[in-house]
Tab-separated table of C-alpha atoms and ligand atoms in Angstrom:
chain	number	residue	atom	x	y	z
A	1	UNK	CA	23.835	-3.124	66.527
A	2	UNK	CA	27.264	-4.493	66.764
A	3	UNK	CA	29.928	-4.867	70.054
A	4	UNK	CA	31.421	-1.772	68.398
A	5	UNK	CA	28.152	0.261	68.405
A	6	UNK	CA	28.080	3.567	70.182
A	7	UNK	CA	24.353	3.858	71.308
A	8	UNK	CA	22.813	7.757	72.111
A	9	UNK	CA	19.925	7.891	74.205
A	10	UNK	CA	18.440	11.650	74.321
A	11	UNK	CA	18.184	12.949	70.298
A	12	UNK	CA	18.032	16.559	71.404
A	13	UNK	CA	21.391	18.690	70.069
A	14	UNK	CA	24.250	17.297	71.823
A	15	UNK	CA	23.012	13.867	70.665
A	16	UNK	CA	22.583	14.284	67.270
A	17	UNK	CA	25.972	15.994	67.141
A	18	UNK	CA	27.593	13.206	68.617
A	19	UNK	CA	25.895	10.833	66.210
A	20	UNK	CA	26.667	12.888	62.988
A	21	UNK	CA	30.380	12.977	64.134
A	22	UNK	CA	31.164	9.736	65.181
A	23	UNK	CA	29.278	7.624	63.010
A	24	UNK	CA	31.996	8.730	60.111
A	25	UNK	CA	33.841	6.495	62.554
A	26	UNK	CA	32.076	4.209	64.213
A	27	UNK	CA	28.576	2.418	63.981
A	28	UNK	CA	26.285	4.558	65.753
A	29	UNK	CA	22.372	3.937	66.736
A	30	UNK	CA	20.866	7.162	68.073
A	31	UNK	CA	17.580	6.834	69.987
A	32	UNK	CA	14.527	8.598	71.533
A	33	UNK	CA	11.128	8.440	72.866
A	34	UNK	CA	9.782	8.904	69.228
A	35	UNK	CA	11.299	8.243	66.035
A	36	UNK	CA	13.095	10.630	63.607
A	37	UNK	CA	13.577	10.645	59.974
A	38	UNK	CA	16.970	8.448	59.228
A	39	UNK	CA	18.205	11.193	57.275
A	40	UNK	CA	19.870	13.988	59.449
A	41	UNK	CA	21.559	17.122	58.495
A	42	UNK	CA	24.402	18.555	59.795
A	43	UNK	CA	25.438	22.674	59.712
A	44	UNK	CA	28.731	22.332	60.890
A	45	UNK	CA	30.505	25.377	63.083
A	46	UNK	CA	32.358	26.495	59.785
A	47	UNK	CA	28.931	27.004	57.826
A	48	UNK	CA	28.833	23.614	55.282
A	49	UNK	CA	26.252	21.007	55.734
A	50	UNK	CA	26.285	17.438	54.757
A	51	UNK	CA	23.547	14.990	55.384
A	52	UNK	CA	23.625	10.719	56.030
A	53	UNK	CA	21.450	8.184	56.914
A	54	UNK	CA	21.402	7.553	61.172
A	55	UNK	CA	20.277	4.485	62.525
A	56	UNK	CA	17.338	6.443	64.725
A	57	UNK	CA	14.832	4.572	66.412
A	58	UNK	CA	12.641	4.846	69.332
A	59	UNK	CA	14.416	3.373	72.940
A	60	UNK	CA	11.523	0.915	73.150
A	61	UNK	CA	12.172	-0.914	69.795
A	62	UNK	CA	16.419	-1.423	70.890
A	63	UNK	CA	17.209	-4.599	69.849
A	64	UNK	CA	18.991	-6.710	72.472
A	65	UNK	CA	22.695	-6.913	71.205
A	66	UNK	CA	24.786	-4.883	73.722
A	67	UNK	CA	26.988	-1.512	72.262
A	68	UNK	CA	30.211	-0.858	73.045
A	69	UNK	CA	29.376	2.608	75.035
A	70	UNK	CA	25.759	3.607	76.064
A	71	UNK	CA	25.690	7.554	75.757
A	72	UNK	CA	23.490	9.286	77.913
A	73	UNK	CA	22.415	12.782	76.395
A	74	UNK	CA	18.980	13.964	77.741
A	75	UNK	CA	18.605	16.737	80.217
A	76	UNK	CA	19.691	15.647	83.935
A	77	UNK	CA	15.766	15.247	84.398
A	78	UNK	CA	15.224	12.723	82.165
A	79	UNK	CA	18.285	10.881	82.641
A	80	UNK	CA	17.223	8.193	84.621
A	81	UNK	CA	14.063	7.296	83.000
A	82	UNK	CA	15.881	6.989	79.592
A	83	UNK	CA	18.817	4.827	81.517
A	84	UNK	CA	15.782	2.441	82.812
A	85	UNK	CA	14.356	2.313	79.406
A	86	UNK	CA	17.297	1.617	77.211
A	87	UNK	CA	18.726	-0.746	80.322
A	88	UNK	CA	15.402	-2.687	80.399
A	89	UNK	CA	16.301	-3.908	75.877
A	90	UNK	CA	19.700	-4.191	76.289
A	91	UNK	CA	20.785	-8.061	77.307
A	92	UNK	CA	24.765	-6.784	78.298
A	93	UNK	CA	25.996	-3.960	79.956
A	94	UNK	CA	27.638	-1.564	77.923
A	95	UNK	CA	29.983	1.331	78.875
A	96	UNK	CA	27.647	4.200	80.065
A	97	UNK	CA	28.855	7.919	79.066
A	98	UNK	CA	27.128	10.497	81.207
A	99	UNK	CA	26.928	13.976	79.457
A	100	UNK	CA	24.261	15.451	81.782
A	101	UNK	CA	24.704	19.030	83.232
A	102	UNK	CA	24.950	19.380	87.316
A	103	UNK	CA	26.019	16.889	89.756
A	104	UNK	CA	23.173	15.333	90.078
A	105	UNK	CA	22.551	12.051	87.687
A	106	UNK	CA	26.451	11.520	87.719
A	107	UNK	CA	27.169	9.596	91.174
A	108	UNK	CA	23.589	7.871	91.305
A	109	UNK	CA	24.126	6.223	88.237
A	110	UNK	CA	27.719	5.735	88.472
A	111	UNK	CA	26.458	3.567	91.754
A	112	UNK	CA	23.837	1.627	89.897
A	113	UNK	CA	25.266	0.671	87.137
A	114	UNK	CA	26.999	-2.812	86.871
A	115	UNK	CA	29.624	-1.613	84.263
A	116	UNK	CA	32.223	1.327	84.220
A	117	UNK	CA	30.709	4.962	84.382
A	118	UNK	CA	32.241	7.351	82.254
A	119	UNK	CA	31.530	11.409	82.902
A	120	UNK	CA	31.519	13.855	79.742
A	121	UNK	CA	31.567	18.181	80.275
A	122	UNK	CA	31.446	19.689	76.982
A	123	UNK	CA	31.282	23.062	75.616
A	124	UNK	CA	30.017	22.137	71.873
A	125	UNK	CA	27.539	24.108	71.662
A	126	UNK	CA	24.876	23.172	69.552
A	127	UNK	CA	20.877	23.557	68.507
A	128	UNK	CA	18.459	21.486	66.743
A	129	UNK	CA	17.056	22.172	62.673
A	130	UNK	CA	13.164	20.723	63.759
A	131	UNK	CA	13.384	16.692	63.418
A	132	UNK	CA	15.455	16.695	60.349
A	133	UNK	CA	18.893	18.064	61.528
A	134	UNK	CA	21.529	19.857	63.981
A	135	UNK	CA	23.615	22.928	63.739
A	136	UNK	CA	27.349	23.101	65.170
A	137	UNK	CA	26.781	26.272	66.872
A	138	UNK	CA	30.352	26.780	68.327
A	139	UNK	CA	33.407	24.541	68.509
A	140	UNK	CA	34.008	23.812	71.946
A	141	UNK	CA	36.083	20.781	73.838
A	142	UNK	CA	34.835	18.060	76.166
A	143	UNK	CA	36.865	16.571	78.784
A	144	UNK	CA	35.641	12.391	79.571
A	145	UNK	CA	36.473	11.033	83.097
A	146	UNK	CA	35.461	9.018	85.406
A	147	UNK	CA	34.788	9.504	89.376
A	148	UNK	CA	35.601	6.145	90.274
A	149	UNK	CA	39.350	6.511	88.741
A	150	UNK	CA	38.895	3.095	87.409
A	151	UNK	CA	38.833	3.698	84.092
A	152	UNK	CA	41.368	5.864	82.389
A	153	UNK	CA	42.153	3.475	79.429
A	154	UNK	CA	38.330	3.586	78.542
A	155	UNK	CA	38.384	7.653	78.523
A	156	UNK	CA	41.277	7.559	77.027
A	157	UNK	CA	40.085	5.378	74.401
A	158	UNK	CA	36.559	7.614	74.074
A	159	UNK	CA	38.551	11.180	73.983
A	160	UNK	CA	40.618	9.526	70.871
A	161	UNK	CA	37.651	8.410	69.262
A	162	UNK	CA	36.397	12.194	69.385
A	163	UNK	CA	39.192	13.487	68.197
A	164	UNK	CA	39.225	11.056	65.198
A	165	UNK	CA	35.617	12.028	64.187
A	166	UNK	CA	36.647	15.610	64.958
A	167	UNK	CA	35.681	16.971	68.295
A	168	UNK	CA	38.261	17.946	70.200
A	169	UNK	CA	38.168	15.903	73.421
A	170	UNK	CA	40.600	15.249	76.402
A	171	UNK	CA	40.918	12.511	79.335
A	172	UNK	CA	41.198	14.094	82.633
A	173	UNK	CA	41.677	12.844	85.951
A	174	UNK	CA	39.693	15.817	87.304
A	175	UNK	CA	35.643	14.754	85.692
A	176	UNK	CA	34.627	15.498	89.561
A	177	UNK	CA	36.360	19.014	90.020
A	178	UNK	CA	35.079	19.722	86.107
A	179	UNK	CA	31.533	18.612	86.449
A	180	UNK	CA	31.705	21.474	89.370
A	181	UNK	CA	32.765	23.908	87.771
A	182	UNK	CA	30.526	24.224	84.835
A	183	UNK	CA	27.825	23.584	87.824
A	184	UNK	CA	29.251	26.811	89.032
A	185	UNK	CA	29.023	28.456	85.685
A	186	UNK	CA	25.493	27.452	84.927
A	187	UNK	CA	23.580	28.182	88.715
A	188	UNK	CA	25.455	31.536	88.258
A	189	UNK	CA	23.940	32.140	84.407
A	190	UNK	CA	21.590	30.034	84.163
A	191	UNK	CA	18.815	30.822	86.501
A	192	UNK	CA	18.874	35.044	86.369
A	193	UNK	CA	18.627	34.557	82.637
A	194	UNK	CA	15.740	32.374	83.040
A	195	UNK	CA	14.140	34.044	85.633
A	196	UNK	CA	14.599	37.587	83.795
A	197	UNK	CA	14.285	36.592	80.240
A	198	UNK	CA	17.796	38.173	79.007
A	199	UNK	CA	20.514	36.829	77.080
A	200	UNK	CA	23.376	36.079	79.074
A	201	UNK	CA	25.852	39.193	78.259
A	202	UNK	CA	22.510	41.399	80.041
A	203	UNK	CA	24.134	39.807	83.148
A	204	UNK	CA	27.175	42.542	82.309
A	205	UNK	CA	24.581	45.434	83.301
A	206	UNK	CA	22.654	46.625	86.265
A	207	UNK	CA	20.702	45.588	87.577
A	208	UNK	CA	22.027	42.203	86.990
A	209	UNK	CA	25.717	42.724	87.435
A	210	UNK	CA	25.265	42.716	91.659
A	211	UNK	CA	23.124	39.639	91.449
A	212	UNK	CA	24.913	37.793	89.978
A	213	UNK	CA	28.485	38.770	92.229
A	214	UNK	CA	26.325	37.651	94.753
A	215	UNK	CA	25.291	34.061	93.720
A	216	UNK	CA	29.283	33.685	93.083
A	217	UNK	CA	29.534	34.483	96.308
A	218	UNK	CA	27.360	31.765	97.598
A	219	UNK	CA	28.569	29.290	94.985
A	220	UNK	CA	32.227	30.278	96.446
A	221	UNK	CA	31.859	29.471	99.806
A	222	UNK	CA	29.996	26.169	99.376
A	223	UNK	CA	32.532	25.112	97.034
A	224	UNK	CA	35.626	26.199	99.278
A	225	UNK	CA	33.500	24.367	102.105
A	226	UNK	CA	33.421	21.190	99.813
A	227	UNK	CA	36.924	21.683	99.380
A	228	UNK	CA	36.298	21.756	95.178
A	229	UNK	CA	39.563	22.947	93.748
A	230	UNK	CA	38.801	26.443	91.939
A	231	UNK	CA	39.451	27.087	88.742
A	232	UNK	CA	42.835	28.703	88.055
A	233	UNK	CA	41.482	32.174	87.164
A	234	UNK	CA	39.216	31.898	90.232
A	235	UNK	CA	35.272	32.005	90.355
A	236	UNK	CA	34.296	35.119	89.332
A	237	UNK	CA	36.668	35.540	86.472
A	238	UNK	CA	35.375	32.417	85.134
A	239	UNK	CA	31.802	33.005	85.341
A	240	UNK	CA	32.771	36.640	83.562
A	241	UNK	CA	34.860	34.805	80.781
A	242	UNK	CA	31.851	32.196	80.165
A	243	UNK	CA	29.225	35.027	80.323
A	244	UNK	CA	31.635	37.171	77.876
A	245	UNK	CA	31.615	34.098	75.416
A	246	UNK	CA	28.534	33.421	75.391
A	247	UNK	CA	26.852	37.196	75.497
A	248	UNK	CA	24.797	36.648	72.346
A	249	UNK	CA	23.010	33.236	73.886
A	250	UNK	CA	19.665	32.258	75.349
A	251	UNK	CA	21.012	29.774	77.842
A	252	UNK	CA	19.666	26.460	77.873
A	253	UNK	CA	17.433	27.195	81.154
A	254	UNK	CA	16.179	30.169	79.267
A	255	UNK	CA	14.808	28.077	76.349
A	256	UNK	CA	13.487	25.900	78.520
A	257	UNK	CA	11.066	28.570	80.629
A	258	UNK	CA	10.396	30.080	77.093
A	259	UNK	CA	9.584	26.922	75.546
A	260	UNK	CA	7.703	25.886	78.959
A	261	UNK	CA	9.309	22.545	79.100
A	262	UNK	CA	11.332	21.790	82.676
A	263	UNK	CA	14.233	23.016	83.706
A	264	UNK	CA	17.471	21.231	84.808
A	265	UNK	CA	17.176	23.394	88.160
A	266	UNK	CA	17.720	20.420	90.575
A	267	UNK	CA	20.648	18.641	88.975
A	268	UNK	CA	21.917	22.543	88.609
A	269	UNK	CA	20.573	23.794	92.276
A	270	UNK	CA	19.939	21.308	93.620
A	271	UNK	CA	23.332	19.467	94.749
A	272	UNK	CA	24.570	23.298	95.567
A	273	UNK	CA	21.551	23.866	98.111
A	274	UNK	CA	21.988	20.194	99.877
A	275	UNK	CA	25.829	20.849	99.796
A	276	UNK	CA	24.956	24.185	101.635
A	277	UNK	CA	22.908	22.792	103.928
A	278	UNK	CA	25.209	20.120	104.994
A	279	UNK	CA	27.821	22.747	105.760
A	280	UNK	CA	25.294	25.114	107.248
A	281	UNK	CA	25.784	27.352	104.505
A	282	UNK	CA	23.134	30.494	104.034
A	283	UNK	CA	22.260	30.668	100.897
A	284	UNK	CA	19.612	33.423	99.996
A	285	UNK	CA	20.084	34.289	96.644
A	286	UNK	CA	20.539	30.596	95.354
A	287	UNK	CA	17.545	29.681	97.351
A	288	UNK	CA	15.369	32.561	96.751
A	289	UNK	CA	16.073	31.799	92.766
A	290	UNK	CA	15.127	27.913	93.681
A	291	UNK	CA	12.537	28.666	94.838
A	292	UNK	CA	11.292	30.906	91.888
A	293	UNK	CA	11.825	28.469	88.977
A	294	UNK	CA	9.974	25.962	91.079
A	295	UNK	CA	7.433	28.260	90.720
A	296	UNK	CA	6.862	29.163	94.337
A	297	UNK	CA	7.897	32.981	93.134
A	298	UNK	CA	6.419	35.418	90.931
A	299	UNK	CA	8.685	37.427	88.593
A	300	UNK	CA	9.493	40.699	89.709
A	301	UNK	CA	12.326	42.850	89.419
B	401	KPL	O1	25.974	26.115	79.439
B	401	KPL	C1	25.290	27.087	79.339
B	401	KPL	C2	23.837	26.884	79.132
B	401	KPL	O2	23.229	27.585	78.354
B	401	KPL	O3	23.328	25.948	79.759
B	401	KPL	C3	25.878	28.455	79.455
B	401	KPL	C4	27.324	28.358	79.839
B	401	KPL	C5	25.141	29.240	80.468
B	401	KPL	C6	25.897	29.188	78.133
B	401	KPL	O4	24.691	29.681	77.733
């Protein structure tokens, strides 16, 4: 590892397509709780695949020479475990990049950590070939920011980097308002499509249409409480366009429930139910789907 190195902790699909992109520009070491083979494949969104040789190794074997930027790229649970662990071999403090779903992991660890905090919210989509490679599912754009507003050179200097391995990325002002909005998105897809099993344009038809109008509802009025800018085309257009775009998907919450690993429900939920509650907010449908992929409810339609 050199002082240019970008370092990815979490090599699930967003990680490996971060590594296969930028290391054609920059040294990258990508890193996990196991190890996988060097050689990684990449399908990119236009259908060719090329392969090279990633520096992958597991978190616990990191040497000690500090990277440049520290990218974050598990799911919000896991987040601050693989922080701890990749923290605990480093002997500098690198940039950290958070690209974690929710509003959960971002201001905790932009608090803890000694060095500047830098925010990612992408739309790549992307999906993993088993251990040995990663398909570019969709083209999509990522916006880096930073909620301290201390740091514009740095996201600056990360969006260019993007855009030089080719992902399209911009430096916004904005990560807060951002990171809410695809919050909004995903509590208003992501748990009916979990909870029912259905691919996100199902949302489109009854009986699913009402509930979700209703969770945009809720997510509305906490967000107009919180005083979170909407989005230009307003809340339910957005969640309509995203659900349009995306008809043919199994949202990530839905893979997870399917493939009976955790969900991201409290970096997702979880910051929209204590934001409610601060307000004094009701919030029966958002709870009432909480409390479900906790597990406190049985599926039923
Ligand atoms: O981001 C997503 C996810 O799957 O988590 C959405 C927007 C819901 C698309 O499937």
């Amino acid at each position: 590892m050199n002082d240019q190195t970008h370092l990815i902790v979490g090599p699930g699909a967003l990680g490996r397509l971060l590594a296969m992109y930028l290391a054609d520009v920059v040294p990258v070491m990508l890193a996990g709780r196991r190890t996988l083979p060097a050689e990684q494949t990449l399908t990119t969104a236009e259908g060719t695949c090329r392969s090279r040789q990633l520096a992958a190794l597991e978190v616990d074997r990191l040497p000690p020479e500090t990277p440049a930027f520290l990218h974050l790229t598990t799911k919000a649970y896991a987040a601050e475990a693989a922080y701890e662990a990749a923290m605990a071999r480093l002997s500098g403090t690198p940039t950290l990049v958070l690209w974690q779903n929710g509003y959960q992991v971002q201001p905790g660890l932009d608090r803890r950590h000694p060095g500047p905090v830098l925010c990612a919210s992408t739309t790549e989509g992307a999906w993993v070939k088993g251990d040995k490679g990663v398909t570019h599912a969709g083209r999509g754009l990522t916006y880096i920011g930073d909620l301290a507003h201390r740091h514009a050179p740095l996201c600056h200097e990360l969006a260019a980097l993007f855009g030089q391995a080719g992902l399209a990325a911009k430096a916004v002002d904005d990560i807060e308002t951002r990171l809410w909005h695809k919050l909004a998105v995903n509590a208003a897809i992501n748990p009916l499509v979990a909870r029912f099993r259905i691919r996100n344009g199902q949302l489109r038809d009854r009986p699913f249409r009402p509930m979700v109008e209703r969770i945009i509802e809720e997510v509305a009025t906490i967000m107009t409480a919180e005083d979170i800018v909407p989005p230009a085309l307003g809340w339910h257009a957005l969640v309509w366009q995203v659900v349009a775009a995306t008809a043919n998907n199994r949202a990530s919450m839905l893979q997870d429930v399917i493939a009976g690993r955790p969900t991201e429900r409290e970096a997702i939920l979880g910051p929209l139910l204590s934001t409610a509650h601060r307000h004094g907010i009701a919030t029966p449908n958002l709870s009432e789907l909480d409390r479900f992929l906790a597990g406190d409810v049985h599926p039923q339609r």
